[in-house]
Coordinates of C-alpha atoms in Angstrom, one line a residue:
X397 CA -238.5 262.9 -56.4
X398 CA -237.5 265.1 -53.0
X399 CA -239.3 264.5 -49.9
X400 CA -238.3 266.2 -47.4
X401 CA -238.4 265.5 -44.0
X402 CA -239.1 268.6 -41.3
X403 CA -238.8 268.3 -37.7
X404 CA -240.1 270.5 -35.0
X405 CA -238.9 270.7 -31.3
X406 CA -241.5 268.6 -29.3
X407 CA -241.5 270.6 -26.2
X408 CA -242.3 268.6 -23.1
X409 CA -246.0 269.5 -20.6
X410 CA -243.9 271.4 -17.6
X411 CA -245.6 269.3 -14.8
X412 CA -243.8 266.0 -16.7
X413 CA -240.6 265.3 -14.0
X414 CA -237.4 264.0 -17.0
X415 CA -235.7 263.3 -13.7
X416 CA -232.2 264.3 -12.8
X417 CA -230.5 261.8 -15.5
X418 CA -232.7 262.5 -18.3
X419 CA -230.6 263.6 -20.6
X420 CA -227.3 262.7 -19.1
X421 CA -226.5 259.3 -19.7
X422 CA -223.0 260.6 -21.2
X423 CA -221.1 260.5 -17.6
X424 CA -221.4 256.8 -17.9
X425 CA -218.4 257.7 -20.7
X426 CA -217.1 260.2 -17.1
X427 CA -217.4 257.2 -15.2
X428 CA -214.8 254.5 -17.7
X429 CA -213.2 257.4 -18.0
X430 CA -212.4 257.3 -14.3
X431 CA -212.3 253.7 -13.9
X432 CA -210.2 253.9 -16.1
X433 CA -207.9 257.0 -15.3
X434 CA -207.9 254.9 -11.4
X435 CA -206.6 251.1 -12.9
X436 CA -203.8 253.4 -14.4
X437 CA -202.5 254.3 -10.9
X438 CA -203.2 250.9 -9.4
X439 CA -200.9 249.6 -12.3
X440 CA -197.9 252.4 -12.2
X441 CA -197.9 252.7 -8.7
X442 CA -197.2 248.8 -8.6
X443 CA -195.4 248.6 -11.2
X444 CA -191.6 246.7 -11.1
X445 CA -189.5 249.4 -11.8
X446 CA -185.8 247.8 -12.1
X447 CA -182.9 250.2 -10.0
X448 CA -181.4 250.7 -13.8
X449 CA -184.1 252.8 -15.5
X450 CA -183.2 255.9 -16.4
X451 CA -185.3 259.7 -15.4
X452 CA -188.6 260.2 -16.7
X453 CA -189.2 255.9 -16.7
X454 CA -191.8 254.0 -16.9
X455 CA -193.7 254.9 -14.9
X456 CA -194.2 258.5 -16.3
X457 CA -196.4 258.1 -19.9
X458 CA -198.9 255.9 -17.6
X459 CA -198.4 258.5 -14.6
X460 CA -199.5 261.1 -17.8
X461 CA -203.0 259.0 -19.9
X462 CA -204.2 259.1 -16.1
X463 CA -204.1 262.1 -15.5
X464 CA -205.9 263.0 -19.2
X465 CA -208.4 260.5 -18.4
X466 CA -209.3 262.2 -15.3
X467 CA -209.6 265.8 -16.1
X468 CA -211.5 264.6 -19.5
X469 CA -213.5 262.9 -17.4
X470 CA -214.6 266.5 -15.8
X471 CA -214.5 268.4 -18.9
X472 CA -217.0 265.5 -19.7
X473 CA -219.7 265.7 -16.5
X474 CA -218.9 269.2 -16.2
X475 CA -220.3 269.7 -19.6
X476 CA -223.8 267.7 -18.7
X477 CA -224.4 268.7 -16.2
X478 CA -224.1 272.1 -17.5
X479 CA -225.8 271.4 -21.1
X480 CA -228.1 267.7 -20.9
X481 CA -228.3 266.4 -24.3
X482 CA -231.0 267.2 -25.2
X483 CA -232.7 264.7 -28.7
X484 CA -234.6 266.3 -31.1
X485 CA -236.7 262.9 -33.0
X486 CA -239.3 265.6 -34.4
X487 CA -243.0 264.0 -34.8
X488 CA -244.8 261.8 -36.9
X489 CA -247.5 262.6 -40.1
X490 CA -250.5 262.5 -36.2
X491 CA -248.4 265.4 -34.6
X492 CA -247.0 262.3 -32.3
X493 CA -243.6 262.6 -30.9
X494 CA -241.4 260.1 -32.0
X495 CA -239.9 257.9 -28.6
X496 CA -237.2 255.3 -29.7
X497 CA -233.6 254.6 -29.7
X498 CA -231.0 256.0 -31.7
X499 CA -229.0 253.0 -31.4
X500 CA -225.3 252.8 -34.4
X501 CA -225.2 249.0 -34.1
X502 CA -223.4 249.0 -37.4
X503 CA -221.4 251.1 -36.9
X504 CA -220.7 249.2 -33.2
X505 CA -220.6 245.8 -34.7
X506 CA -218.0 247.0 -37.5
X507 CA -216.2 248.7 -34.9
X508 CA -215.6 245.8 -31.9
X509 CA -215.1 243.5 -34.6
X510 CA -212.7 245.0 -36.4
X511 CA -211.0 245.5 -32.8
X512 CA -211.8 241.5 -32.8
X513 CA -210.5 241.3 -35.6
X514 CA -206.9 242.5 -34.5
X515 CA -206.6 240.8 -32.5
X516 CA -207.0 237.2 -34.0
X517 CA -204.4 238.8 -36.9
X518 CA -201.5 240.4 -34.6
X519 CA -199.3 238.5 -34.6
X520 CA -200.0 236.4 -38.2
X521 CA -199.5 239.3 -39.7
X522 CA -197.6 241.8 -37.5
X523 CA -198.1 245.3 -36.5
X524 CA -198.2 246.8 -39.6
X525 CA -201.2 244.7 -41.2
X526 CA -203.3 244.1 -38.2
X527 CA -203.0 247.6 -37.8
X528 CA -203.7 249.0 -41.0
X529 CA -206.9 246.8 -41.2
X530 CA -207.6 247.8 -38.0
X531 CA -207.4 251.9 -38.3
X532 CA -209.5 250.9 -42.0
X533 CA -212.3 249.2 -39.9
X534 CA -212.8 251.8 -37.6
X535 CA -212.5 254.8 -39.9
X536 CA -215.9 252.2 -41.7
X537 CA -217.3 252.1 -38.3
X538 CA -217.5 255.9 -37.9
X539 CA -218.6 256.6 -41.6
X540 CA -215.5 256.7 -44.1
X541 CA -217.1 256.1 -47.5
X542 CA -213.4 256.1 -49.1
X543 CA -212.0 253.4 -48.4
X544 CA -209.4 253.1 -51.1
X545 CA -208.1 256.5 -49.6
X546 CA -208.9 255.9 -46.0
X547 CA -207.3 252.2 -46.3
X548 CA -203.6 253.7 -47.9
X549 CA -204.2 256.6 -45.1
X550 CA -204.2 253.6 -42.3
X551 CA -201.4 252.0 -43.9
X552 CA -199.7 255.0 -44.1
X553 CA -200.8 254.8 -40.1
X554 CA -199.5 251.7 -39.0
X555 CA -196.6 252.6 -40.3
X556 CA -195.6 255.4 -38.8
X557 CA -196.3 253.8 -35.3
X558 CA -193.8 251.1 -36.2
X559 CA -191.4 253.4 -36.9
X560 CA -191.0 254.8 -34.1
X561 CA -191.7 251.8 -32.4
X562 CA -189.0 249.9 -33.6
X563 CA -186.5 253.9 -34.5
X564 CA -187.5 256.6 -32.3
X565 CA -188.4 254.0 -29.2
X566 CA -185.8 251.2 -30.1
X567 CA -189.8 248.8 -29.3
X568 CA -190.1 245.9 -31.3
X569 CA -193.9 245.0 -32.6
X570 CA -194.9 242.2 -33.8
X571 CA -193.7 241.3 -37.2
X572 CA -195.6 239.2 -38.5
X573 CA -195.5 237.9 -42.2
X574 CA -193.3 241.2 -42.9
X575 CA -190.8 240.5 -40.0
X576 CA -187.8 240.7 -42.6
X577 CA -188.9 244.2 -43.2
X578 CA -188.9 245.5 -39.5

């Protein structure tokens, strides 16, 4: 027995003024990206660069990321200003419009918990294992249901990051219990 749920578009009466910010809550993301970009610009400008640093130098990567933050913030803001998000929650059995929020606290909780766990376990476990737990937890938080496959992909990704940082860049990430290997 399958019950289908149908939703219909509920148009607000033309005389209801919902305000300019209605459907534009995503502008918060633009604001956060601008704040992050400004933080990176400040850090890049005030960075102590040794005279022995070679070109392109340690300021290039943060400057690129700051620039990308600004570009993405502008693109998101323009998109939301042109076409605000309209949320269609449908109507209930009596014909009244459904109201409420669509926050997915399970996803937020799993993702934040994964980050906290990563921070706590980075030094004892090392990057490969702690990074794999982080990637796996975030994949579950974002709705992944193939747990074993996602764990394998997470382990491969954290290992690739470890190899790129140690072999390609000459930088060491915490080795933890696998310090003899990496």
